[in-house]
XYZ file of C-alpha atoms in Angstrom:
572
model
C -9.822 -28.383 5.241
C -13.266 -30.489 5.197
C -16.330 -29.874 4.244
C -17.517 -29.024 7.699
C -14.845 -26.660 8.148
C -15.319 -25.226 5.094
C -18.911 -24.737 5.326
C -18.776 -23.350 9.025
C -15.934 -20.713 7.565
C -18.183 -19.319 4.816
C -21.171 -18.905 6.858
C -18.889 -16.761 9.439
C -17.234 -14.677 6.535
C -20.583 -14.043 5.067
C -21.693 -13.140 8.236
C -19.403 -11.286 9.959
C -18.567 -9.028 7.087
C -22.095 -8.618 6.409
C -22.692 -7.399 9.767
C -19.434 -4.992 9.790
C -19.841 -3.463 6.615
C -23.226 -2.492 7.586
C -21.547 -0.369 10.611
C -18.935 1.474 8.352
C -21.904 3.893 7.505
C -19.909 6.097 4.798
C -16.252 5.370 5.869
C -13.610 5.052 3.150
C -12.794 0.922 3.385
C -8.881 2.203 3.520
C -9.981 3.803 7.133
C -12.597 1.156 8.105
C -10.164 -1.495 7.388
C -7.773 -0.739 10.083
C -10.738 -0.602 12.488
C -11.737 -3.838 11.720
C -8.522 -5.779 11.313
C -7.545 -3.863 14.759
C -10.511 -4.746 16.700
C -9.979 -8.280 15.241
C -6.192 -8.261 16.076
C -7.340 -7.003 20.069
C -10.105 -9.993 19.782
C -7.079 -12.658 19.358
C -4.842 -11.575 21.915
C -7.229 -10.848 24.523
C -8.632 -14.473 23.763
C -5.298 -16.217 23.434
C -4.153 -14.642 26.656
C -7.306 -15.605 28.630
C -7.027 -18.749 27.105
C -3.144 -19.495 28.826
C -4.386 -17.877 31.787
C -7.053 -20.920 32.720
C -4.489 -23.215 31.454
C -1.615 -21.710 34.103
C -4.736 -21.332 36.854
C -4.723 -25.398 36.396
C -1.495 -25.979 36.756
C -0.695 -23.863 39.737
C -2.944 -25.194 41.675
C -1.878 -28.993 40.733
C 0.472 -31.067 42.855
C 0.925 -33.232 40.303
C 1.963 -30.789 37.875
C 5.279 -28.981 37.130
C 4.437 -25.646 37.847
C 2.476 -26.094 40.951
C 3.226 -23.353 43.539
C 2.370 -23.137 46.870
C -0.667 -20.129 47.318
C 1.552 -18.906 50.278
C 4.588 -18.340 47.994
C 2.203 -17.083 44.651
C -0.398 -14.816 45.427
C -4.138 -16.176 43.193
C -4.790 -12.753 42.468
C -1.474 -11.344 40.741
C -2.839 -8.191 39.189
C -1.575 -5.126 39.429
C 1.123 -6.959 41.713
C 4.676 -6.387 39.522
C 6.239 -8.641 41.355
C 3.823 -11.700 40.752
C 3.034 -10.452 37.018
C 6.987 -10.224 36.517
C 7.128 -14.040 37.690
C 4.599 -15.420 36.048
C 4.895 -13.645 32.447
C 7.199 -16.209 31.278
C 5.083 -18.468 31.053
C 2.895 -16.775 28.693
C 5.890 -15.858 26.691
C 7.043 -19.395 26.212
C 3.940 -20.101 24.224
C 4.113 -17.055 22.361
C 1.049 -15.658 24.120
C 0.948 -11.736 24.706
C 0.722 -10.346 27.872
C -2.021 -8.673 27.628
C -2.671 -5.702 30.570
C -6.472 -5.135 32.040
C -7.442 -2.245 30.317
C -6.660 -3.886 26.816
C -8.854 -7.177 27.883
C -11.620 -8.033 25.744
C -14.127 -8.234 28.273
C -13.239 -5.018 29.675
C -13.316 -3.079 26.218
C -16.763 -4.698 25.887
C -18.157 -3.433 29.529
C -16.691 -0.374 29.126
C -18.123 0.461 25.668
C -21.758 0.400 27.023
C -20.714 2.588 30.512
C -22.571 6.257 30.878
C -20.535 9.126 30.299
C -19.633 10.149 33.319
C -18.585 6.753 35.287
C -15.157 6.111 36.197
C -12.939 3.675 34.311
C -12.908 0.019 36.292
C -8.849 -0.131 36.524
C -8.493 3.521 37.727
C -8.304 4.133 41.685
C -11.307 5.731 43.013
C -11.026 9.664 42.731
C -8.534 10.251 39.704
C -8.956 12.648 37.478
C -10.136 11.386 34.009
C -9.878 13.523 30.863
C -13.397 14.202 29.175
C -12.277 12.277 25.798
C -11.294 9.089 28.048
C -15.378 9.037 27.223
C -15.164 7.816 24.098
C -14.745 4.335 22.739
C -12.082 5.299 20.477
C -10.320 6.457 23.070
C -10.798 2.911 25.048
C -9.427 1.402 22.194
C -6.363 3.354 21.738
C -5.772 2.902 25.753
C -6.096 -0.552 25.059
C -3.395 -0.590 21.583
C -0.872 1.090 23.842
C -0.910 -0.661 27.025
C -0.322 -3.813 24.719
C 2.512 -1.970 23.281
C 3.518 -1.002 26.390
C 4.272 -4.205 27.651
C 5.130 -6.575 24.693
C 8.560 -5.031 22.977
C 7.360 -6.946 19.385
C 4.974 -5.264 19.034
C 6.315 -1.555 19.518
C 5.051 0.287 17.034
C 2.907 -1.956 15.014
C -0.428 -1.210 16.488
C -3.048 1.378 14.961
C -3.679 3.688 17.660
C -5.822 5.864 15.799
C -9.457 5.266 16.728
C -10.074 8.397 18.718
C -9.799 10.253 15.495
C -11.630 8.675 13.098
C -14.700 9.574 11.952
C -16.808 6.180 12.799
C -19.014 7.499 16.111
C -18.854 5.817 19.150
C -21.649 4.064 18.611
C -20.829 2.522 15.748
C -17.520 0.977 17.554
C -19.297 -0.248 20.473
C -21.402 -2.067 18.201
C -18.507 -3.494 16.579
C -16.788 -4.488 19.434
C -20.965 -6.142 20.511
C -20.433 -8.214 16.357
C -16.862 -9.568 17.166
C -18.015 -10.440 21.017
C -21.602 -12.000 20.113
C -19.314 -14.452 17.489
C -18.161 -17.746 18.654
C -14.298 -17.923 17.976
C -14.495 -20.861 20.355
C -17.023 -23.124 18.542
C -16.309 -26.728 18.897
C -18.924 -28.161 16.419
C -20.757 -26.740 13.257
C -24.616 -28.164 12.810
C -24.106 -31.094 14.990
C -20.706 -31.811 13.591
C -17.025 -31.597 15.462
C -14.897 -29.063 14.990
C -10.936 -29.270 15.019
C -10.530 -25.696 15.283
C -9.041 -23.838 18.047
C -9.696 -19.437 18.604
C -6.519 -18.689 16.549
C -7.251 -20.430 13.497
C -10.430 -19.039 13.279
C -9.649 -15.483 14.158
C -6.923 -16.016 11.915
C -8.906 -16.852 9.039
C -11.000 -14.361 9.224
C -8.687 -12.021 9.523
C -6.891 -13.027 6.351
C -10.752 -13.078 4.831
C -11.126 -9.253 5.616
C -7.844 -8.147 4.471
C -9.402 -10.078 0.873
C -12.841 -8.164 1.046
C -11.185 -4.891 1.973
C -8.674 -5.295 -0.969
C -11.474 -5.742 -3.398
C -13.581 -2.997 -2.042
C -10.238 -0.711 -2.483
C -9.957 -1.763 -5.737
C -6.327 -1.088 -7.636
C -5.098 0.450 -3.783
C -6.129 -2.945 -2.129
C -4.353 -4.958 -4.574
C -0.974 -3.331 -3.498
C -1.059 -5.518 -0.492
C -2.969 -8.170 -0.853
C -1.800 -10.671 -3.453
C -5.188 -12.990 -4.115
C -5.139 -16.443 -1.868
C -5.111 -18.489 -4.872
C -1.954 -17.393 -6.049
C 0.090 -17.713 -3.149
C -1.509 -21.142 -2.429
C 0.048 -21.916 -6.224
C 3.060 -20.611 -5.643
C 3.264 -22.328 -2.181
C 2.689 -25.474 -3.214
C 5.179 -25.125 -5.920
C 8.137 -24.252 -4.016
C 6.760 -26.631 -0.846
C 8.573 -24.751 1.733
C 8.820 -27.288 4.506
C 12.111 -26.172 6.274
C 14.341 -22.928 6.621
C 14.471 -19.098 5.833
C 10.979 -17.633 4.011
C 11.493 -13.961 2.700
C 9.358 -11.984 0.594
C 10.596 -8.651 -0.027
C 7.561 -7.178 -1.291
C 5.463 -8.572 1.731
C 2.146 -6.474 1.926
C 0.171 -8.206 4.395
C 2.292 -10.793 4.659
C 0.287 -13.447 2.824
C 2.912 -15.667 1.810
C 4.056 -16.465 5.064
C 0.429 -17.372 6.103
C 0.362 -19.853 3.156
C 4.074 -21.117 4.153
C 2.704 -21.516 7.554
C -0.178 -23.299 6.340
C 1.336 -25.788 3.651
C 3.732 -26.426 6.764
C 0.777 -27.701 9.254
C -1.088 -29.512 6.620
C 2.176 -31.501 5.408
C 5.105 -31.494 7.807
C 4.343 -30.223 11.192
C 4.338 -26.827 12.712
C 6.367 -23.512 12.118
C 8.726 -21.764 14.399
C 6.886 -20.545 17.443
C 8.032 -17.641 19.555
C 11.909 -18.182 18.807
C 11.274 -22.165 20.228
C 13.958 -24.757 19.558
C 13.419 -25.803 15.755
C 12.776 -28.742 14.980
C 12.238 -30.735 11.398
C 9.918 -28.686 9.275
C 9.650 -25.564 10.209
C 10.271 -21.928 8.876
C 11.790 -18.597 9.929
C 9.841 -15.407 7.816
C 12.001 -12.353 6.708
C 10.248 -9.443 4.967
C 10.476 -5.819 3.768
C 7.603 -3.407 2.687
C 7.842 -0.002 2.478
C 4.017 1.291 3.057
C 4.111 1.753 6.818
C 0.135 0.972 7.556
C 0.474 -2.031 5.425
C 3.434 -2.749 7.012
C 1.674 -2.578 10.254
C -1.293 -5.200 8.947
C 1.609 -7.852 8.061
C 3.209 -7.485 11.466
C -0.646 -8.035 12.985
C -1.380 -10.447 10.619
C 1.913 -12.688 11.723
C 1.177 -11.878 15.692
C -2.317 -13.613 15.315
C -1.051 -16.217 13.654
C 2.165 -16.965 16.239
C 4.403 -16.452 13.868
C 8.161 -15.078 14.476
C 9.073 -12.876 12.197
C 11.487 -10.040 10.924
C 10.542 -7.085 9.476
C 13.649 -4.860 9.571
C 12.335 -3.365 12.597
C 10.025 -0.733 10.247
C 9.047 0.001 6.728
C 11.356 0.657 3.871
C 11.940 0.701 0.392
C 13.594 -2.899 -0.723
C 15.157 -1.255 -3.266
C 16.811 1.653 -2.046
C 17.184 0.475 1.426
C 17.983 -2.919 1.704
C 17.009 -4.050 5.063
C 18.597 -7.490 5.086
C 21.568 -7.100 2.905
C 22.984 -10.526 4.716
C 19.929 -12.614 4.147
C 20.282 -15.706 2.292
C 17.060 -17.393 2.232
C 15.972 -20.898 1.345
C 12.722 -19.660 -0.443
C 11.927 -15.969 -0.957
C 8.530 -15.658 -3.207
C 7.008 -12.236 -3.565
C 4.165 -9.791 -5.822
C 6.193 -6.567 -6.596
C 4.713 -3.969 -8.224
C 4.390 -4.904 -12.001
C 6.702 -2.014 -14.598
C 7.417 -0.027 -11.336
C 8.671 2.817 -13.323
C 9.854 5.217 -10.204
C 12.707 3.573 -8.963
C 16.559 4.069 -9.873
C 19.093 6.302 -7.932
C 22.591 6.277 -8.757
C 23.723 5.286 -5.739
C 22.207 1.860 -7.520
C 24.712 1.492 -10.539
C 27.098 -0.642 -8.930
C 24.971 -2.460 -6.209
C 26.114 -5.973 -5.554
C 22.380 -7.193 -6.089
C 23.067 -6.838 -10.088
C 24.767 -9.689 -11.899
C 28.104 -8.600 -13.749
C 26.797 -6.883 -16.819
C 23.437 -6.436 -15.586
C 22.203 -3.239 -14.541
C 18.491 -2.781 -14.523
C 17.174 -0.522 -17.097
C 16.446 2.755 -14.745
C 12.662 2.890 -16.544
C 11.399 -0.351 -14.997
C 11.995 -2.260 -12.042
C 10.767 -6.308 -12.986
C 14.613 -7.201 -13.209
C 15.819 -5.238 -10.076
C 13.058 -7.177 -8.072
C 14.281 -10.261 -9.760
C 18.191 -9.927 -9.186
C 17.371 -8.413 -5.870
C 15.436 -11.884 -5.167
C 18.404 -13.964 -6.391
C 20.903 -12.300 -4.617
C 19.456 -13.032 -1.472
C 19.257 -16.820 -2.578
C 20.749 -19.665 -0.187
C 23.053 -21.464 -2.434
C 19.910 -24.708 -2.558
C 17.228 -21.879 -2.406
C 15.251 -21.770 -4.900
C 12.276 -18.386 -5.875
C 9.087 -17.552 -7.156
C 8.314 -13.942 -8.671
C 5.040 -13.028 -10.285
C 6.076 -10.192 -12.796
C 4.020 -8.656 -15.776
C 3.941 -10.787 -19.430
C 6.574 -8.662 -20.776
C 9.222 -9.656 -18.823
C 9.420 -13.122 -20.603
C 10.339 -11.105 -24.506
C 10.982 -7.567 -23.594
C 14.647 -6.679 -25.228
C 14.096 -3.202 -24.793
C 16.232 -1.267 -22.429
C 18.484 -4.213 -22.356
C 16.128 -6.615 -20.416
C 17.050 -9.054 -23.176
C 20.276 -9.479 -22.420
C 19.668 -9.609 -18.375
C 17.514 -12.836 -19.309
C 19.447 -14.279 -21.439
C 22.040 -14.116 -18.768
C 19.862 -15.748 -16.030
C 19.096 -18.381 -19.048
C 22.361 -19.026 -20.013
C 24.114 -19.027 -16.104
C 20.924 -21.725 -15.462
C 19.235 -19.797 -13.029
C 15.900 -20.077 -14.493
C 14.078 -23.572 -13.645
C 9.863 -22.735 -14.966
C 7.673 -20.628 -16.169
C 3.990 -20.258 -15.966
C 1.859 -17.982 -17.998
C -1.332 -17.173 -15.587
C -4.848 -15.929 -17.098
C -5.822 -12.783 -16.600
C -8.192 -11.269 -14.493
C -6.714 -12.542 -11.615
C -5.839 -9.522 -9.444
C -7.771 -6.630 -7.960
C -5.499 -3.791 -9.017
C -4.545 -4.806 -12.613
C -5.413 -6.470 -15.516
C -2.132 -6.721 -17.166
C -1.135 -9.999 -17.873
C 1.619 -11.638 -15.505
C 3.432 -15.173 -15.439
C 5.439 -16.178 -12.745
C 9.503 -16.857 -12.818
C 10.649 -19.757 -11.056
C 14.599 -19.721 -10.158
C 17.040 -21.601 -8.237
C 20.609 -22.093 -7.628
C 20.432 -25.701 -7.736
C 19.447 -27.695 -10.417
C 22.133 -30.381 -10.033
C 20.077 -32.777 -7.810
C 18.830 -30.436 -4.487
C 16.430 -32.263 -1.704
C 13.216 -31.057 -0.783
C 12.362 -33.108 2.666
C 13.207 -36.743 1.526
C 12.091 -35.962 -1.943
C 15.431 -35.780 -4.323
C 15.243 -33.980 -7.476
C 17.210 -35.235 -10.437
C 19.873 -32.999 -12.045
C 17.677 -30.520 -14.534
C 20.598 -28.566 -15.553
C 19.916 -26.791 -19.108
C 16.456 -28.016 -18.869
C 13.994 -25.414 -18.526
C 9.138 -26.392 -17.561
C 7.341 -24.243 -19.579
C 3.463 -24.181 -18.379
C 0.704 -22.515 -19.945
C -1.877 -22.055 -17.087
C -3.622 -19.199 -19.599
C -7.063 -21.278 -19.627
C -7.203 -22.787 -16.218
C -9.311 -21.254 -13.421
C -13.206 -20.117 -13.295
C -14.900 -16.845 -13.251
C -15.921 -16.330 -9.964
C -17.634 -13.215 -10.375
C -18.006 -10.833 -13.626
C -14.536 -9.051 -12.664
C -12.558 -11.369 -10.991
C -11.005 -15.269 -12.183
C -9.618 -17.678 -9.602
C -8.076 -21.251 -9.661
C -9.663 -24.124 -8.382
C -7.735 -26.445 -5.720
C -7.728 -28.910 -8.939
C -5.982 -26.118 -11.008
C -3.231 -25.900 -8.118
C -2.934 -29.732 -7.869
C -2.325 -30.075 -11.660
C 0.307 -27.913 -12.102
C 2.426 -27.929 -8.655
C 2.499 -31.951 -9.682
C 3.329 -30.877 -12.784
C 5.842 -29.382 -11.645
C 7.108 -31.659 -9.190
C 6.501 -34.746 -11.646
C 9.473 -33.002 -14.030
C 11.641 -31.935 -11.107
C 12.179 -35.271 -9.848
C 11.685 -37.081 -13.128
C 8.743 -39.129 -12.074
C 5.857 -39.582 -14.107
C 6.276 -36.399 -16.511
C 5.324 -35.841 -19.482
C 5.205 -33.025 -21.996
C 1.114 -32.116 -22.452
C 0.694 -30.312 -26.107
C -0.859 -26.789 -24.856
C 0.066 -26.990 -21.268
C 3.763 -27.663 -20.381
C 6.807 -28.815 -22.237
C 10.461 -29.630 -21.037
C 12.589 -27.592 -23.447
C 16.546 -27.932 -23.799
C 19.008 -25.448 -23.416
C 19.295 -25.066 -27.246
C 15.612 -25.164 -27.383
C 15.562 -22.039 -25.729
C 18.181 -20.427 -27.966
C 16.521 -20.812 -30.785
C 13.918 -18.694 -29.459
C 16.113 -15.942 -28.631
C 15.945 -16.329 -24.956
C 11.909 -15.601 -25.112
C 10.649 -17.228 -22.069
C 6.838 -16.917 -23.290
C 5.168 -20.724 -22.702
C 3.141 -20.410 -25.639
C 6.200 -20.415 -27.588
C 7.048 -24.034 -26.446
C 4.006 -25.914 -25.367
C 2.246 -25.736 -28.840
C -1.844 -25.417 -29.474
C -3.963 -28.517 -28.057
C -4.928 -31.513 -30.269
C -7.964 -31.852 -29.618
C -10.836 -29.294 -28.988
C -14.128 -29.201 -27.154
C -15.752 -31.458 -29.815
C -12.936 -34.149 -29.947
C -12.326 -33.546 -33.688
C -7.986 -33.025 -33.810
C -7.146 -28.973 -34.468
C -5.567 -29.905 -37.579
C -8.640 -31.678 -39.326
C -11.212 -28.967 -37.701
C -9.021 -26.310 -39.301
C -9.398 -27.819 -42.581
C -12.994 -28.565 -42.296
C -14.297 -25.317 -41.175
C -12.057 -23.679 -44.029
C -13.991 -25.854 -46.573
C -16.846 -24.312 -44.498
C -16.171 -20.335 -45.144
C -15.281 -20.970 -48.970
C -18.844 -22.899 -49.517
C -19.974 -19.671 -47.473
C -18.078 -17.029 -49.311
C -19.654 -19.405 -52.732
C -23.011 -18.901 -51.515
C -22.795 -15.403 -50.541
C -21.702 -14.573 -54.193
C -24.620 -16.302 -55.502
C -27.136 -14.628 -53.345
C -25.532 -11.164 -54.185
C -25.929 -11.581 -58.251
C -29.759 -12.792 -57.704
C -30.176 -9.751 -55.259
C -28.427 -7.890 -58.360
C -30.764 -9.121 -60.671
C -34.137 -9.275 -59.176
C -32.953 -5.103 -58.212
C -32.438 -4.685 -62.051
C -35.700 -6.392 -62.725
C -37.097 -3.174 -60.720
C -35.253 -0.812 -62.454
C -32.494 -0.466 -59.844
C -28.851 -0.831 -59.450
C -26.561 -1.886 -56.886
């Protein structure tokens, strides 16, 4: 993204979520967010549809063009005409574009919103009889959710048709339907400079902006499903998932696929649209989460983006209920909850999912989401799991033994401690596990890795990033660069090199020696050199020259405060 881009995006998430947190009045965020991120979600598809419809108006009425028709044969005005809307649906579903009724239109929520009580709707016939809450905007809304369930099969189910009953006043919707229609999803320049931005990505970006603004205003709720951007972008960029199967079975909002979508158009083309033919670089998105609402914002949050996905066909618990038991996925990354503690059944004890051996202790679930995650690995497919510090030295329970296994078997490729403060909901500390079931010498577009069997990255990422507010740290897009090439340097043996107190290329036997502790600090040693230049070593010995001449001194004052008290008649 450029600095134009980037510029025009934070003066539209400043003030768009300026404006609509104003209009929550006092409205829990966890009720106000589905408003928003629904209202948003009608926005795209209402725009995206209008958007294929001048495109199709074009074409029909162009000789020259392949789907020219004949006005005799194809009616201009094909609404409410099944026959003509049946025909000419297709092409709006070959670009992934939902059909999007009359009553669910944009333009008509926005006209309707502002109509006296008592005047009839605009797509009703003259004379029916309207119910007295068909009044209310909520109600408009709602119409509008299920009409566009009604007639789009993905999307049964997914929609929050719930605005009738919540406690924001008409008013206050119509004006936030007035915000989101008064902004320009459209703009083609920012202060006098071009824009390469089309409705989607913006609406998309904002949307993914809200669902980062709600999480923080929910505090430890909101960081249950959203994982912070910076995180995923690290994690992203790690695995570089150009081509295949994407699952995270943990999804939340479904920001890893966003990312995945997003590393995919910056680097190597577009993702799967709509079930199109694939084609060289692109991805397929599996995912399970067991919160239904959240659930819900994922399956919105893919829709506006055009992505295809699978989510089971409805929320449930990964780890009771697997949902893709046949899934074997090329990357699978996910943000489980950290020490889930709630979790065993004994229908569990002999699930395939566990290695031979290696039950998960029934008090804590990091190593059920782990062998869960490897199970489902493509026999080149490699993972990414953020899990809480302890995982790396735990033995209690017998967690050391399950990763000693995953050690021993080479499943484990790096590991990177993270700095805290990082999430919303916690402040434990967490590291992320990087696994794979091919270390021998796996491809990665044309990139080919050299054979890293019983070779294990250890990165220390504990003082990278920036406070970016008194609560909260992030990473910098510097932060990301330096350790994804770090990364990538040591996969493919290019350029590596170990970097005392930041990453170090242990052996097998390395590892060993350590008891199977997979804690970075263990391996990558303190820096050299300090802030002042001056090597640890030689500022360690200096400054403890320093405290004895101060301990010296502080003896010497004491026996003259000693004796000038004595001199008084006094004693310490």
């Amino acid at each position: 993204m450029d600095q134009v881009e980037q510029q025009f995006f934070n003066d539209l998430e400043k003030k768009l979520w300026t404006s609509a947190d104003k209009l929550r009045s006092n409205l829990d965020a966890a009720v106000y967010k589905h408003i928003a991120l629904g209202l948003l979600f009608l926005k795209y598809v209402s725009d995206a549809f209008e958007e294929r419809q001048r495109e199709l108006d074009a074409h029909f009425r162009d000789p020259a063009h392949d789907y020219y028709m004949d006005p005799a044969d194809f009616p201009e005005d094909y609404e409410g005409n099944v026959a003509a809307e049946r025909e000419v649906r297709d092409y709006y579903t070959e670009k992934n574009v939902f059909w999007v009724p009359v009553e669910a239109r944009w333009q008509t929520l926005m006209e309707c919103a502002q109509l006296p009580p008592k005047a009839p709707l605009p797509w009703n016939k003259p004379g029916k009889d309207e119910p007295e809450e068909m009044r209310s905007v909520g109600w408009l809304i709602d119409n509008a959710m299920e009409a566009i369930e009604r007639e789009n099969a993905k999307l049964k189910n997914v929609l929050n048709k719930n605005f009738a009953s919540t406690e924001l006043e008409s008013a206050k919707l119509a004006d936030l339907i007035a915000l989101f229609s008064d902004t320009n999803f459209h703009a083609t320049e920012y202060k006098g400079q071009p824009l390469n931005l089309q409705a989607k990505d913006i609406l998309g970006h904002i949307y993914e902006y809200f669902l980062g603004e709600f999480a923080l205003a929910e505090g430890k709720k909101g960081g249950q499903y959203y994982t912070p951007k910076s995180i995923v972008s690290l994690i992203v960029n790690m695995l570089q998932p150009f081509k295949g199967r994407v699952y995270d079975p943990a999804m939340g909002s479904g920001g890893f696929f966003v990312q995945s979508e997003d590393f995919i158009e910056q680097h190597a083309g577009k993702s799967t649209k709509g079930g199109g033919n694939k084609a060289s670089g692109q991805i397929s998105v599996y995912g399970q989460e067991s919160n239904p609402t959240t659930w819900k914002l994922a399956a919105m949050n893919m829709a506006i983006r055009g992505i295809d996905f699978n989510f089971g066909g409805g929320p449930g618990d990964t780890l009771q209920n697997d949902l893709h038991p046949d899934l074997r996925a090329d990357y699978v990354m996910a943000n489980p909850p950290f020490n889930m503690k709630e979790w065993w059944s004994e229908k569990l004890a002999n699930d395939p999912r566990w290695l031979p051996g290696c039950t998960p202790p029934q008090g804590n679930a990091n190593f059920a989401w782990l062998q869960h995650m490897l199970y489902h690995l493509a026999p080149t497919g490699s993972l990414a799991l953020l899990l809480a510090n302890g995982s790396m030295s735990s033995n209690s329970n017998g967690e050391g033994e399950i990763r000693k296994r995953l050690v021993e078997d080479d499943f484990v490729e790096c590991m990177v401690a993270l700095p805290g403060q990082l999430f919303t909901n916690t402040q434990i500390p967490a590291c992320i596990w990087f696994l794979t079931r091919d270390k021998v010498n796996g491809f990665n577009l044309n990139k080919k890795k050299r054979d890293r069997r019983r070779q294990f990255l250890f990165i220390d990422a504990r003082q990278m990033g920036y406070m970016k507010d008194r609560v909260l740290r992030d990473f910098t897009g510097q932060d990301i660069q330096k350790i994804a090439d770090t990364f990538h340097a040591w996969q493919q043996g290019a350029g590596y090199e170990d970097v005392k107190g930041f990453c170090f290329s242990a052996s097998l036997d390395e590892v060993r020696k350590q008891e199977h502790v997979l804690t970075p600090g263990r391996y990558v040693g303190a820096e050299d050199q300090t802030e002042d230049g001056d090597l640890f070593a030689d500022k360690m010995a200096r400054l403890t020259l320093q405290l004895a001449d101060q301990f010296a001194e502080s003896t010497k004052l004491q026996g003259e405060i000693k004796k000038n008290l004595a001199g008084l008649g006094y004693e310490l």
